[in-house]
Short mmCIF file of C-alpha atoms (C1' of nucleotides) in Angstrom, two decimals:
data_model
loop_
_atom_site.label_atom_id
_atom_site.label_comp_id
_atom_site.label_asym_id
_atom_site.label_seq_id
_atom_site.Cartn_x
_atom_site.Cartn_y
_atom_site.Cartn_z
CA UNK A 126 141.88 -61.91 97.40
CA UNK A 127 138.75 -62.30 99.19
CA UNK A 128 137.28 -65.76 99.74
CA UNK A 129 134.34 -65.55 99.52
CA UNK A 130 133.34 -69.06 99.52
CA UNK A 131 135.30 -70.20 102.46
CA UNK A 132 133.97 -67.82 105.21
CA UNK A 133 133.62 -69.35 108.36
CA UNK A 134 133.36 -67.70 112.10
CA UNK A 135 135.21 -69.56 114.86
CA UNK A 136 133.15 -67.20 117.40
CA UNK A 137 130.13 -65.30 117.28
CA UNK A 138 130.87 -61.53 119.13
CA UNK A 139 129.13 -62.69 122.42
CA UNK A 140 131.16 -65.55 122.63
CA UNK A 141 134.65 -63.51 122.86
CA UNK A 142 135.33 -63.42 126.50
CA UNK A 143 138.15 -62.14 128.76
CA UNK A 144 139.45 -65.97 129.33
CA UNK A 145 140.04 -66.24 125.36
CA UNK A 146 143.23 -63.29 125.64
CA UNK A 147 145.59 -64.24 123.44
CA UNK A 148 143.70 -66.77 121.15
CA UNK A 149 143.73 -66.28 117.32
CA UNK A 150 139.75 -65.74 116.39
CA UNK A 151 137.86 -65.00 113.00
CA UNK A 152 134.54 -62.94 113.41
CA UNK A 153 132.08 -61.88 110.87
CA UNK A 154 129.92 -59.42 110.49
CA UNK A 155 128.91 -55.53 109.56
CA UNK A 156 130.67 -53.20 110.60
CA UNK A 157 128.40 -50.96 113.07
CA UNK A 158 130.80 -47.96 114.21
CA UNK A 159 134.25 -46.85 112.78
CA UNK A 160 136.12 -44.48 114.94
CA UNK A 161 139.16 -43.00 113.93
CA UNK A 162 141.23 -41.11 116.32
CA UNK A 163 144.19 -40.83 114.22
CA UNK A 164 146.75 -43.30 115.18
CA UNK A 165 144.24 -45.50 116.66
CA UNK A 166 140.91 -46.57 114.78
CA UNK A 167 138.15 -48.42 116.65
CA UNK A 168 135.25 -50.31 114.83
CA UNK A 169 132.70 -51.75 116.26
CA UNK A 170 132.02 -55.16 114.40
CA UNK A 171 128.11 -56.18 114.62
CA UNK A 172 126.56 -59.74 114.78
CA UNK A 173 123.61 -61.62 115.39
CA UNK A 174 123.82 -61.43 118.83
CA UNK A 175 126.12 -58.44 119.88
CA UNK A 176 129.28 -56.13 118.96
CA UNK A 177 132.46 -56.55 119.46
CA UNK A 178 135.27 -53.50 119.30
CA UNK A 179 138.04 -54.33 116.89
CA UNK A 180 140.98 -51.95 118.05
CA UNK A 181 143.84 -51.02 114.88
CA UNK A 182 146.60 -49.38 116.36
CA UNK A 183 149.11 -47.99 113.76
CA UNK A 184 151.92 -48.95 115.57
CA UNK A 185 150.80 -52.54 116.12
CA UNK A 186 149.68 -53.42 112.66
CA UNK A 187 151.15 -53.13 109.37
CA UNK A 188 150.51 -50.09 107.33
CA UNK A 189 148.45 -51.70 104.39
CA UNK A 190 146.16 -53.05 106.98
CA UNK A 191 145.66 -49.96 109.04
CA UNK A 192 144.80 -47.91 105.63
CA UNK A 193 142.44 -50.43 104.75
CA UNK A 194 140.15 -50.61 107.96
CA UNK A 195 140.51 -46.84 107.75
CA UNK A 196 138.48 -46.73 104.13
CA UNK A 197 135.94 -49.33 105.49
CA UNK A 198 132.44 -48.08 104.92
CA UNK A 199 129.28 -48.60 107.96
CA UNK A 200 127.27 -51.51 107.56
CA UNK A 201 129.68 -53.30 105.21
CA UNK A 202 130.09 -56.80 105.90
CA UNK A 203 133.72 -57.86 106.55
CA UNK A 204 135.85 -60.93 108.45
CA UNK A 205 138.21 -59.85 110.52
CA UNK A 206 141.06 -62.26 111.67
CA UNK A 207 142.62 -60.91 114.97
CA UNK A 208 143.47 -61.86 118.47
CA UNK A 209 141.54 -61.68 121.68
CA UNK A 210 143.39 -58.84 123.84
CA UNK A 211 141.67 -59.18 127.45
CA UNK A 212 141.25 -54.62 128.00
CA UNK A 213 139.88 -53.29 131.04
CA UNK A 214 139.60 -49.96 128.67
CA UNK A 215 137.69 -51.87 125.84
CA UNK A 216 133.86 -51.99 126.19
CA UNK A 217 133.07 -55.67 127.45
CA UNK A 218 136.51 -56.30 128.65
CA UNK A 219 137.82 -57.71 125.30
CA UNK A 220 138.63 -56.16 122.07
CA UNK A 221 140.40 -57.84 118.37
CA UNK A 222 143.55 -56.61 117.38
CA UNK A 223 143.79 -57.74 113.60
CA UNK A 224 146.03 -59.09 111.64
CA UNK A 225 144.16 -59.83 108.30
CA UNK A 226 140.95 -57.90 107.49
CA UNK A 227 138.59 -59.19 104.28
CA UNK A 228 136.16 -56.95 102.69
CA UNK A 229 133.27 -59.10 101.83
CA UNK A 230 130.66 -56.61 100.73
CA UNK A 231 130.46 -52.86 100.88
CA UNK A 232 127.45 -51.05 102.07
CA UNK A 233 126.08 -48.34 99.80
CA UNK A 234 126.17 -44.93 101.46
CA UNK A 235 124.36 -42.95 102.78
CA UNK A 236 121.81 -45.20 104.86
CA UNK A 237 117.83 -45.42 104.46
CA UNK A 238 118.19 -45.01 108.22
CA UNK A 239 120.41 -44.69 111.15
CA UNK A 240 121.41 -48.73 112.48
CA UNK A 241 123.32 -47.17 115.53
CA UNK A 242 120.18 -45.51 117.22
CA UNK A 243 121.47 -42.01 117.28
CA UNK A 244 118.57 -40.52 115.14
CA UNK A 245 115.24 -42.88 115.51
CA UNK A 246 113.25 -43.49 112.22
CA UNK A 247 109.47 -43.84 111.91
CA UNK A 248 107.76 -46.66 111.71
CA UNK A 249 107.18 -46.25 107.76
CA UNK A 250 110.83 -45.24 107.04
CA UNK A 251 111.88 -48.45 108.92
CA UNK A 252 109.52 -50.78 107.16
CA UNK A 253 110.72 -49.86 103.82
CA UNK A 254 113.71 -50.34 104.86
CA UNK A 255 113.34 -53.18 106.99
CA UNK A 256 115.97 -55.63 106.40
CA UNK A 257 118.41 -52.61 107.65
CA UNK A 258 115.84 -51.84 110.41
CA UNK A 259 115.65 -55.43 111.52
CA UNK A 260 119.85 -55.03 112.32
CA UNK A 261 119.33 -53.25 115.74
CA UNK A 262 119.29 -55.27 118.27
CA UNK A 263 116.35 -53.72 119.93
CA UNK A 264 114.29 -54.73 117.08
CA UNK A 265 115.42 -58.24 116.47
CA UNK A 266 114.82 -59.07 120.09
CA UNK A 267 111.36 -58.96 119.26
CA UNK A 268 111.97 -62.03 116.86
CA UNK A 269 113.82 -63.61 118.72
CA UNK A 270 111.07 -63.54 121.33
CA UNK A 271 108.79 -64.64 119.44
CA UNK A 272 110.35 -67.32 117.97
CA UNK A 273 111.04 -68.58 121.76
CA UNK A 274 107.50 -68.31 122.14
CA UNK A 275 106.79 -69.89 119.66
CA UNK A 276 109.08 -72.96 120.18
CA UNK A 277 107.57 -72.92 124.05
CA UNK A 278 104.51 -73.30 122.67
CA UNK A 279 105.24 -76.28 120.32
CA UNK A 280 107.02 -77.75 123.16
CA UNK A 281 104.16 -77.32 125.28
CA UNK A 282 101.54 -78.70 123.13
CA UNK A 283 103.31 -81.75 122.13
CA UNK A 284 104.09 -82.94 125.94
CA UNK A 285 100.22 -82.34 126.29
CA UNK A 286 100.13 -84.90 123.35
CA UNK A 287 98.45 -82.70 120.89
CA UNK A 288 99.16 -83.36 117.03
CA UNK A 289 100.44 -80.40 114.95
CA UNK A 290 98.22 -79.82 111.86
CA UNK A 291 97.89 -77.90 108.41
CA UNK A 292 95.07 -76.82 107.07
CA UNK A 293 94.25 -75.30 103.97
CA UNK A 294 94.78 -71.52 103.50
CA UNK A 295 92.99 -71.42 100.30
CA UNK A 296 89.16 -72.17 100.55
CA UNK A 297 86.04 -71.90 98.54
CA UNK A 298 83.52 -70.49 100.77
CA UNK A 299 83.36 -66.94 101.55
CA UNK A 300 79.83 -67.56 103.73
CA UNK A 301 81.30 -68.71 107.24
CA UNK A 302 80.14 -65.23 108.36
CA UNK A 303 81.81 -62.27 109.67
CA UNK A 304 85.13 -60.76 108.61
CA UNK A 305 85.80 -59.74 104.98
CA UNK A 306 87.95 -62.35 102.90
CA UNK A 307 90.51 -61.63 100.77
CA UNK A 308 89.30 -62.99 97.19
CA UNK A 309 91.29 -64.58 94.78
CA UNK A 310 91.72 -66.26 91.46
CA UNK A 311 91.73 -70.41 91.84
CA UNK A 312 92.14 -71.24 87.99
CA UNK A 313 88.94 -70.34 86.47
CA UNK A 314 86.93 -69.91 89.84
CA UNK A 315 86.86 -67.51 92.32
CA UNK A 316 88.39 -68.31 96.39
CA UNK A 317 89.13 -66.76 99.25
CA UNK A 318 92.14 -66.82 101.64
CA UNK A 319 91.33 -68.69 104.84
CA UNK A 320 90.18 -66.31 108.20
CA UNK A 321 90.22 -68.89 110.33
CA UNK A 322 90.93 -72.94 110.60
CA UNK A 323 88.25 -73.13 112.68
CA UNK A 324 86.03 -75.66 110.34
CA UNK A 325 88.86 -77.87 109.49
CA UNK A 326 89.80 -78.04 113.33
CA UNK A 327 86.52 -78.96 113.91
CA UNK A 328 86.71 -81.71 111.38
CA UNK A 329 89.43 -83.04 112.91
CA UNK A 330 87.53 -83.64 116.13
CA UNK A 331 85.29 -85.74 113.95
CA UNK A 332 88.34 -88.02 112.27
CA UNK A 333 89.46 -89.06 115.86
CA UNK A 334 92.43 -86.94 116.36
CA UNK A 335 91.10 -85.81 119.83
CA UNK A 336 93.41 -82.93 120.15
CA UNK A 337 94.69 -80.88 117.73
CA UNK A 338 96.92 -77.53 116.81
CA UNK A 339 98.27 -75.05 114.22
CA UNK A 340 100.55 -72.36 114.01
CA UNK A 341 99.57 -70.50 110.71
CA UNK A 342 98.69 -67.67 108.82
CA UNK A 343 95.24 -66.54 108.76
CA UNK A 344 93.85 -63.33 106.40
CA UNK A 345 91.30 -60.85 107.28
CA UNK A 346 90.34 -58.61 104.42
CA UNK A 347 89.03 -55.91 107.11
CA UNK A 348 89.96 -52.01 106.75
CA UNK A 349 91.17 -51.66 109.85
CA UNK A 350 93.92 -49.51 110.68
CA UNK A 351 94.88 -49.52 114.21
CA UNK A 352 97.76 -50.34 116.76
CA UNK A 353 96.46 -53.54 117.19
CA UNK A 354 95.09 -55.21 113.90
CA UNK A 355 96.79 -56.89 110.67
CA UNK A 356 95.62 -58.35 107.59
CA UNK A 357 97.91 -60.95 107.96
CA UNK A 358 98.54 -62.81 111.34
CA UNK A 359 99.47 -65.70 112.97
CA UNK A 360 97.07 -67.39 114.82
CA UNK A 361 97.91 -70.33 117.25
CA UNK A 362 94.93 -72.40 116.74
CA UNK A 363 93.92 -75.29 119.32
CA UNK A 364 91.13 -77.75 119.07
CA UNK A 365 90.36 -80.96 121.83
CA UNK A 366 87.70 -83.30 121.69
CA UNK A 367 85.95 -84.90 125.16
CA UNK A 368 86.28 -81.83 126.93
CA UNK A 369 84.59 -78.40 127.48
CA UNK A 370 85.63 -74.71 127.21
CA UNK A 371 86.99 -75.07 131.03
CA UNK A 372 89.61 -77.66 130.10
CA UNK A 373 90.79 -75.53 127.26
CA UNK A 374 91.07 -72.44 129.11
CA UNK A 375 93.14 -74.50 131.79
CA UNK A 376 95.63 -75.50 129.01
CA UNK A 377 95.30 -72.07 127.53
CA UNK A 378 96.21 -70.50 130.65
CA UNK A 379 99.02 -73.03 131.55
CA UNK A 380 100.55 -72.59 127.91
CA UNK A 381 100.96 -68.65 128.27
CA UNK A 382 102.19 -69.18 131.81
CA UNK A 383 104.76 -71.51 130.16
CA UNK A 384 105.84 -69.63 127.65
CA UNK A 385 106.48 -66.43 129.86
CA UNK A 386 108.51 -68.23 131.64
CA UNK A 387 110.35 -69.64 128.75
CA UNK A 388 111.23 -66.52 127.59
CA UNK A 389 112.51 -65.23 131.17
CA UNK A 390 114.70 -67.97 131.50
CA UNK A 391 116.20 -68.03 127.63
CA UNK A 392 115.88 -64.23 126.19
CA UNK A 393 117.36 -62.58 129.11
CA UNK A 394 119.40 -60.64 126.94
CA UNK A 395 116.65 -59.32 124.38
CA UNK A 396 114.35 -58.68 127.50
CA UNK A 397 117.37 -56.31 128.60
CA UNK A 398 117.74 -54.92 125.51
CA UNK A 399 114.34 -53.79 125.29
CA UNK A 400 114.24 -52.79 128.81
CA UNK A 401 111.45 -55.43 129.73
CA UNK A 402 110.67 -56.64 133.32
CA UNK A 403 108.48 -59.83 132.27
CA UNK A 404 106.10 -60.38 135.34
CA UNK A 405 105.21 -64.09 135.28
CA UNK A 406 101.28 -64.32 136.28
CA UNK A 407 99.84 -66.05 138.84
CA UNK A 408 97.71 -69.17 138.08
CA UNK A 409 94.92 -69.66 137.43
CA UNK A 410 94.21 -66.44 135.70
CA UNK A 411 91.27 -64.62 136.93
CA UNK A 412 87.86 -65.23 135.66
CA UNK A 413 85.21 -62.24 135.27
CA UNK A 414 81.47 -62.94 133.87
CA UNK A 415 80.61 -60.84 131.23
CA UNK A 416 77.50 -59.53 133.32
CA UNK A 417 80.70 -58.19 135.68
CA UNK A 418 82.09 -56.90 132.94
CA UNK A 419 79.40 -54.70 132.13
CA UNK A 420 78.82 -53.27 135.28
CA UNK A 421 82.48 -52.53 135.70
CA UNK A 422 82.73 -50.86 132.91
CA UNK A 423 79.45 -48.89 133.24
CA UNK A 424 81.34 -47.90 136.90
CA UNK A 425 84.05 -46.77 135.01
CA UNK A 426 81.74 -43.69 133.52
CA UNK A 427 82.13 -45.88 130.21
CA UNK A 428 78.66 -46.94 128.23
CA UNK A 429 78.45 -50.66 127.81
CA UNK A 430 74.76 -52.12 127.11
CA UNK A 431 74.30 -55.76 127.67
CA UNK A 432 73.98 -57.47 125.23
CA UNK A 433 76.95 -55.58 123.00
CA UNK A 434 80.35 -56.48 122.13
CA UNK A 435 83.73 -54.17 123.90
CA UNK A 436 83.78 -50.81 122.36
CA UNK A 437 87.58 -50.01 122.67
CA UNK A 438 86.45 -47.77 125.40
CA UNK A 439 85.36 -50.57 127.05
CA UNK A 440 88.37 -52.36 127.03
CA UNK A 441 90.36 -49.49 127.82
CA UNK A 442 88.06 -49.21 131.36
CA UNK A 443 88.96 -52.66 131.62
CA UNK A 444 92.51 -52.37 131.13
CA UNK A 445 92.33 -49.49 134.25
CA UNK A 446 90.81 -51.95 136.47
CA UNK A 447 92.46 -55.14 135.53
CA UNK A 448 96.13 -56.04 135.99
CA UNK A 449 98.25 -58.62 133.34
CA UNK A 450 95.75 -61.39 132.57
CA UNK A 451 92.19 -62.53 132.71
CA UNK A 452 89.14 -64.16 131.22
CA UNK A 453 85.92 -62.93 130.51
CA UNK A 454 83.40 -65.79 130.62
CA UNK A 455 79.55 -66.16 130.01
CA UNK A 456 79.57 -64.10 126.75
CA UNK A 457 75.94 -63.82 125.29
CA UNK A 458 75.42 -66.34 122.62
CA UNK A 459 73.91 -63.40 120.26
CA UNK A 460 77.11 -61.91 119.79
CA UNK A 461 79.56 -65.03 119.30
CA UNK A 462 79.80 -67.11 116.26
CA UNK A 463 76.91 -70.14 115.21
CA UNK A 464 79.78 -72.95 116.49
CA UNK A 465 79.91 -71.26 119.76
CA UNK A 466 77.66 -73.96 122.29
CA UNK A 467 74.86 -71.95 124.40
CA UNK A 468 74.97 -72.63 128.28
CA UNK A 469 72.88 -75.89 129.06
CA UNK A 470 71.23 -73.61 132.36
CA UNK A 471 70.59 -70.42 130.17
CA UNK A 472 71.04 -70.65 126.48
CA UNK A 473 71.39 -67.14 126.36
CA UNK A 474 74.58 -67.02 127.33
CA UNK A 475 77.46 -69.08 125.58
CA UNK A 476 80.73 -71.12 126.40
CA UNK A 477 82.52 -68.64 125.03
CA UNK A 478 85.74 -66.79 126.38
CA UNK A 479 88.09 -64.21 125.67
CA UNK A 480 91.69 -64.22 126.97
CA UNK A 481 92.34 -60.39 127.75
CA UNK A 482 96.30 -58.99 128.71
CA UNK A 483 94.82 -55.47 130.11
CA UNK A 484 93.20 -53.90 127.32
CA UNK A 485 93.79 -56.34 124.73
CA UNK A 486 92.01 -59.49 123.87
CA UNK A 487 94.82 -61.68 122.31
CA UNK A 488 92.57 -64.89 122.60
CA UNK A 489 88.99 -66.13 122.12
CA UNK A 490 87.83 -69.31 122.38
CA UNK A 491 84.66 -71.91 123.28
CA UNK A 492 83.03 -75.40 123.64
CA UNK A 493 81.74 -75.70 120.40
CA UNK A 494 78.07 -77.15 119.18
CA UNK A 495 78.61 -80.86 118.31
CA UNK A 496 75.05 -81.52 117.82
CA UNK A 497 74.35 -81.35 114.18
CA UNK A 498 70.44 -80.10 114.43
CA UNK A 499 71.29 -77.07 116.59
CA UNK A 500 74.43 -76.24 114.69
CA UNK A 501 72.06 -76.10 111.34
CA UNK A 502 70.13 -73.88 113.67
CA UNK A 503 72.89 -71.47 114.68
CA UNK A 504 73.65 -71.54 111.32
CA UNK A 505 70.04 -70.30 110.23
CA UNK A 506 69.76 -68.06 112.76
CA UNK A 507 72.99 -66.32 112.05
CA UNK A 508 71.58 -65.48 108.74
CA UNK A 509 73.95 -68.01 106.80
CA UNK A 510 73.06 -70.72 104.53
CA UNK A 511 73.40 -74.80 105.90
CA UNK A 512 74.10 -75.94 102.26
CA UNK A 513 77.08 -73.68 101.87
CA UNK A 514 78.54 -75.58 104.69
CA UNK A 515 77.50 -78.80 103.83
CA UNK A 516 81.21 -80.70 103.75
CA UNK A 517 81.77 -79.19 107.47
CA UNK A 518 78.35 -80.10 108.39
CA UNK A 519 78.65 -83.85 106.96
CA UNK A 520 81.17 -84.37 109.72
CA UNK A 521 78.87 -83.91 112.66
CA UNK A 522 76.45 -86.48 111.26
CA UNK A 523 78.69 -89.50 111.44
CA UNK A 524 79.66 -89.10 115.30
CA UNK A 525 81.04 -86.08 116.17
CA UNK A 526 82.55 -85.88 120.23
CA UNK A 527 81.70 -82.79 122.41
CA UNK A 528 84.91 -80.39 121.71
CA UNK A 529 86.48 -77.20 122.42
CA UNK A 530 89.08 -74.83 121.52
CA UNK A 531 90.52 -71.19 120.54
CA UNK A 532 92.72 -69.31 118.46
CA UNK A 533 95.48 -66.80 120.30
CA UNK A 534 97.14 -64.35 118.20
CA UNK A 535 100.68 -64.94 118.33
CA UNK A 536 101.43 -61.38 117.30
CA UNK A 537 99.27 -59.73 119.88
CA UNK A 538 100.79 -62.48 122.38
CA UNK A 539 104.43 -61.19 121.21
CA UNK A 540 103.40 -57.64 122.06
CA UNK A 541 102.26 -58.33 125.26
CA UNK A 542 105.85 -60.34 125.75
CA UNK A 543 107.83 -57.59 124.59
CA UNK A 544 106.20 -54.68 125.55
CA UNK A 545 105.83 -52.90 122.27
CA UNK A 546 102.59 -50.68 121.42
CA UNK A 547 102.25 -51.38 117.59
CA UNK A 548 101.61 -54.48 115.97
CA UNK A 549 103.54 -54.06 112.82
CA UNK A 550 106.49 -54.26 115.30
CA UNK A 551 106.24 -57.99 116.10
CA UNK A 552 105.99 -58.79 112.26
CA UNK A 553 109.12 -59.16 109.90
CA UNK A 554 106.93 -57.72 106.90
CA UNK A 555 103.40 -56.41 108.43
CA UNK A 556 100.58 -56.57 106.11
CA UNK A 557 97.93 -53.47 106.76
CA UNK A 558 95.76 -51.86 105.27
CA UNK A 559 98.29 -49.56 103.36
CA UNK A 560 101.51 -52.19 102.82
CA UNK A 561 101.69 -54.96 101.08
CA UNK A 562 105.64 -54.37 100.37
CA UNK A 563 108.49 -55.21 100.81
"C1'" G B 129 84.96 -45.52 105.98
"C1'" C B 130 84.69 -41.46 109.64
"C1'" C B 131 87.50 -37.15 112.52
"C1'" C B 132 91.85 -34.71 114.53
"C1'" U B 133 97.13 -33.56 112.48
"C1'" G B 134 101.24 -33.52 109.77
"C1'" G B 135 104.72 -34.04 105.11
"C1'" U B 136 111.10 -29.41 105.37
"C1'" G B 137 118.34 -32.60 102.92
"C1'" G B 138 119.52 -39.99 103.27
"C1'" U B 139 117.36 -39.80 108.52
"C1'" G B 140 114.96 -36.92 112.63
"C1'" U B 141 113.33 -31.93 112.99
"C1'" A B 142 112.86 -25.95 113.82
"C1'" G B 143 110.62 -22.01 111.31
"C1'" G B 144 105.71 -20.34 109.14
"C1'" G B 145 103.66 -14.68 102.57
"C1'" G B 146 109.68 -11.33 100.50
"C1'" C B 147 116.31 -11.94 103.35
"C1'" U B 148 121.92 -17.19 101.85
"C1'" A B 149 115.30 -21.94 105.43
"C1'" U B 150 117.28 -23.94 111.51
"C1'" C B 151 119.75 -27.60 114.15
"C1'" A B 152 121.01 -32.91 114.89
"C1'" U B 153 122.90 -36.98 112.68
"C1'" G B 154 124.63 -38.58 108.12
"C1'" C B 155 128.15 -38.03 103.77
"C1'" G B 156 133.04 -35.96 101.53
"C1'" G B 157 137.54 -33.69 103.03
"C1'" G B 158 141.35 -32.44 106.99
"C1'" C B 159 143.20 -32.90 112.51
"C1'" C B 160 143.87 -36.05 116.72
"C1'" U B 161 146.85 -43.44 120.04
"C1'" G B 162 141.98 -45.13 124.00
"C1'" U B 163 137.55 -44.01 121.62
"C1'" C B 164 132.55 -46.11 123.75
"C1'" G B 165 126.55 -41.34 121.34
"C1'" A B 166 134.50 -39.78 120.59
"C1'" G B 167 136.46 -34.34 119.69
"C1'" C B 168 137.65 -29.88 116.64
"C1'" C B 169 137.62 -27.25 111.77
"C1'" C B 170 135.89 -27.06 106.58
"C1'" G B 171 132.49 -28.68 103.26
"C1'" C B 172 127.67 -31.39 100.59
"C1'" G B 173 122.59 -31.98 100.95
"C1'" A B 174 115.70 -30.47 101.65
"C1'" C B 175 110.42 -27.49 101.54
"C1'" U B 176 104.87 -34.12 99.18
"C1'" C B 177 101.91 -33.16 93.98
"C1'" G B 178 98.13 -30.52 91.10
"C1'" G B 179 95.40 -26.10 90.74
"C1'" G B 180 94.44 -21.36 92.47
"C1'" U B 181 95.11 -16.38 95.73
"C1'" U B 182 99.02 -12.85 95.26
"C1'" C B 183 104.02 -8.27 92.68
"C1'" A B 184 105.96 -12.18 95.80
"C1'" A B 185 103.76 -19.10 98.05
"C1'" A B 186 107.95 -24.00 101.12
"C1'" U B 187 104.53 -20.63 104.08
"C1'" C B 188 97.36 -18.87 102.80
"C1'" C B 189 92.97 -21.42 99.93
"C1'" C B 190 90.83 -25.99 97.42
"C1'" G B 191 91.83 -30.70 95.49
"C1'" G B 192 95.16 -35.60 95.19
"C1'" C B 193 98.52 -38.71 97.25
"C1'" C B 194 101.05 -40.37 101.87
"C1'" A B 195 101.87 -40.58 107.05
"C1'" G B 196 100.81 -40.44 112.42
"C1'" G B 197 96.99 -40.44 116.58
"C1'" G B 198 91.70 -41.53 117.72
"C1'" C B 199 87.64 -44.33 116.58
"C1'" G B 200 84.67 -48.03 113.47
"C1'" C B 201 85.10 -52.50 111.41
"C1'" C B 202 87.19 -57.21 113.36
"C1'" A B 203 81.89 -65.05 112.88
#
RNA sequence: GCCCUGGUGGUGUAGGGGCUAUCAUGCGGGCCUGUCGAGCCCGCGACUCGGGUUCAAAUCCCGGCCAGGGCGCCA
């Protein structure tokens, strides 16, 4: 009788080493592969972190047990109770000789996709059966690295005295400008899904929190259809008072540096699975002025007029010229949002920056406008109505400190850490132009 | 949204007006005691949908839907 309500493993597969020779263990997981050679059966049992071979020689185990194992199907969940056998013939130098096996749940066959890597599947097929796709270690490794990166970011920011905050994702106004928002029904009213915690982070500066961060979803209703855009993404957002853009750039580059180091030391197996050699960048990251970027892009034969945002071709041209991480600074004020502070020496240039990795923008930030009247001015100049910003603007009338901040795309950063080319690879259940399930 | 390309067993593919629609993997059965992408034998399983051209369409044409790549959009 199978005991489903008392299942506990003694070890994960990766914890079983030749040193445990002769020890009894209980392992649980999925049947990765089954090789029946007639008189001996090799069963590869996969769990979260690895695969271990269970070897069933007909002469060493009972006929009933042997027949049971022979009837197993791939991807079924089983418990194996057995004895560790140190063996040079086994993969990893160790295997389990079973004395008892239990089928916990049987898998339906055929599988919607191959979990062993023999036949590759398209991303669309994989996402349709994502839970199965994620059983592959080269896929789950991406998420272990993402998890480690987020952990590292939290530790770093806590150590630097930042307060973690949570801001609403249901918002009333669609007047922030720029990106399209997803409209939703909020009881009898219309509301929207938040595009960014920007205005709330700034209000926390007026609240006297000084240094805040939030790691949360953002929603963009753009019909983009590329390898680097999502309609739901995780933004690592930060805002700090009594400082300028230079200060938050320093924090950002240290945070990125720190995360890469942390992933390198704690995700060795995952990086190996992904065949990634993660290079630790040098600090400080190179700073390139926007004016310089225009010249560099044009020198590559790609047209970029002064005052324009970078086209995809311009980003690629920069990617050809720059290795690793670099900042683009001194952006024209006109192409940046209203809350970006114009430079004191030259108001046509702003205190905004982007952090790039080769041809990919992974973060953008700025010193913000903390002066109420200037902010109202800038809102009007961008063709927006200051009246719809009342609650936000009020925060600037009762003592708002100078401040700066940035937002870092968690998925884009994960692409840099894992080397994957499609941003959908970095989200468990991605939301894009076409996909809303699963 | 625009441009290009495509949609063939569960998965990944070859083919490209008529013949039993190719191959791999998978699945079912058989043989096999050291596999590790196990091997060998037998079997199973497919032309995106709608319309049109034609004696004949999976193949050509039109449209839809879906996907891949590129771009645009992305304060």
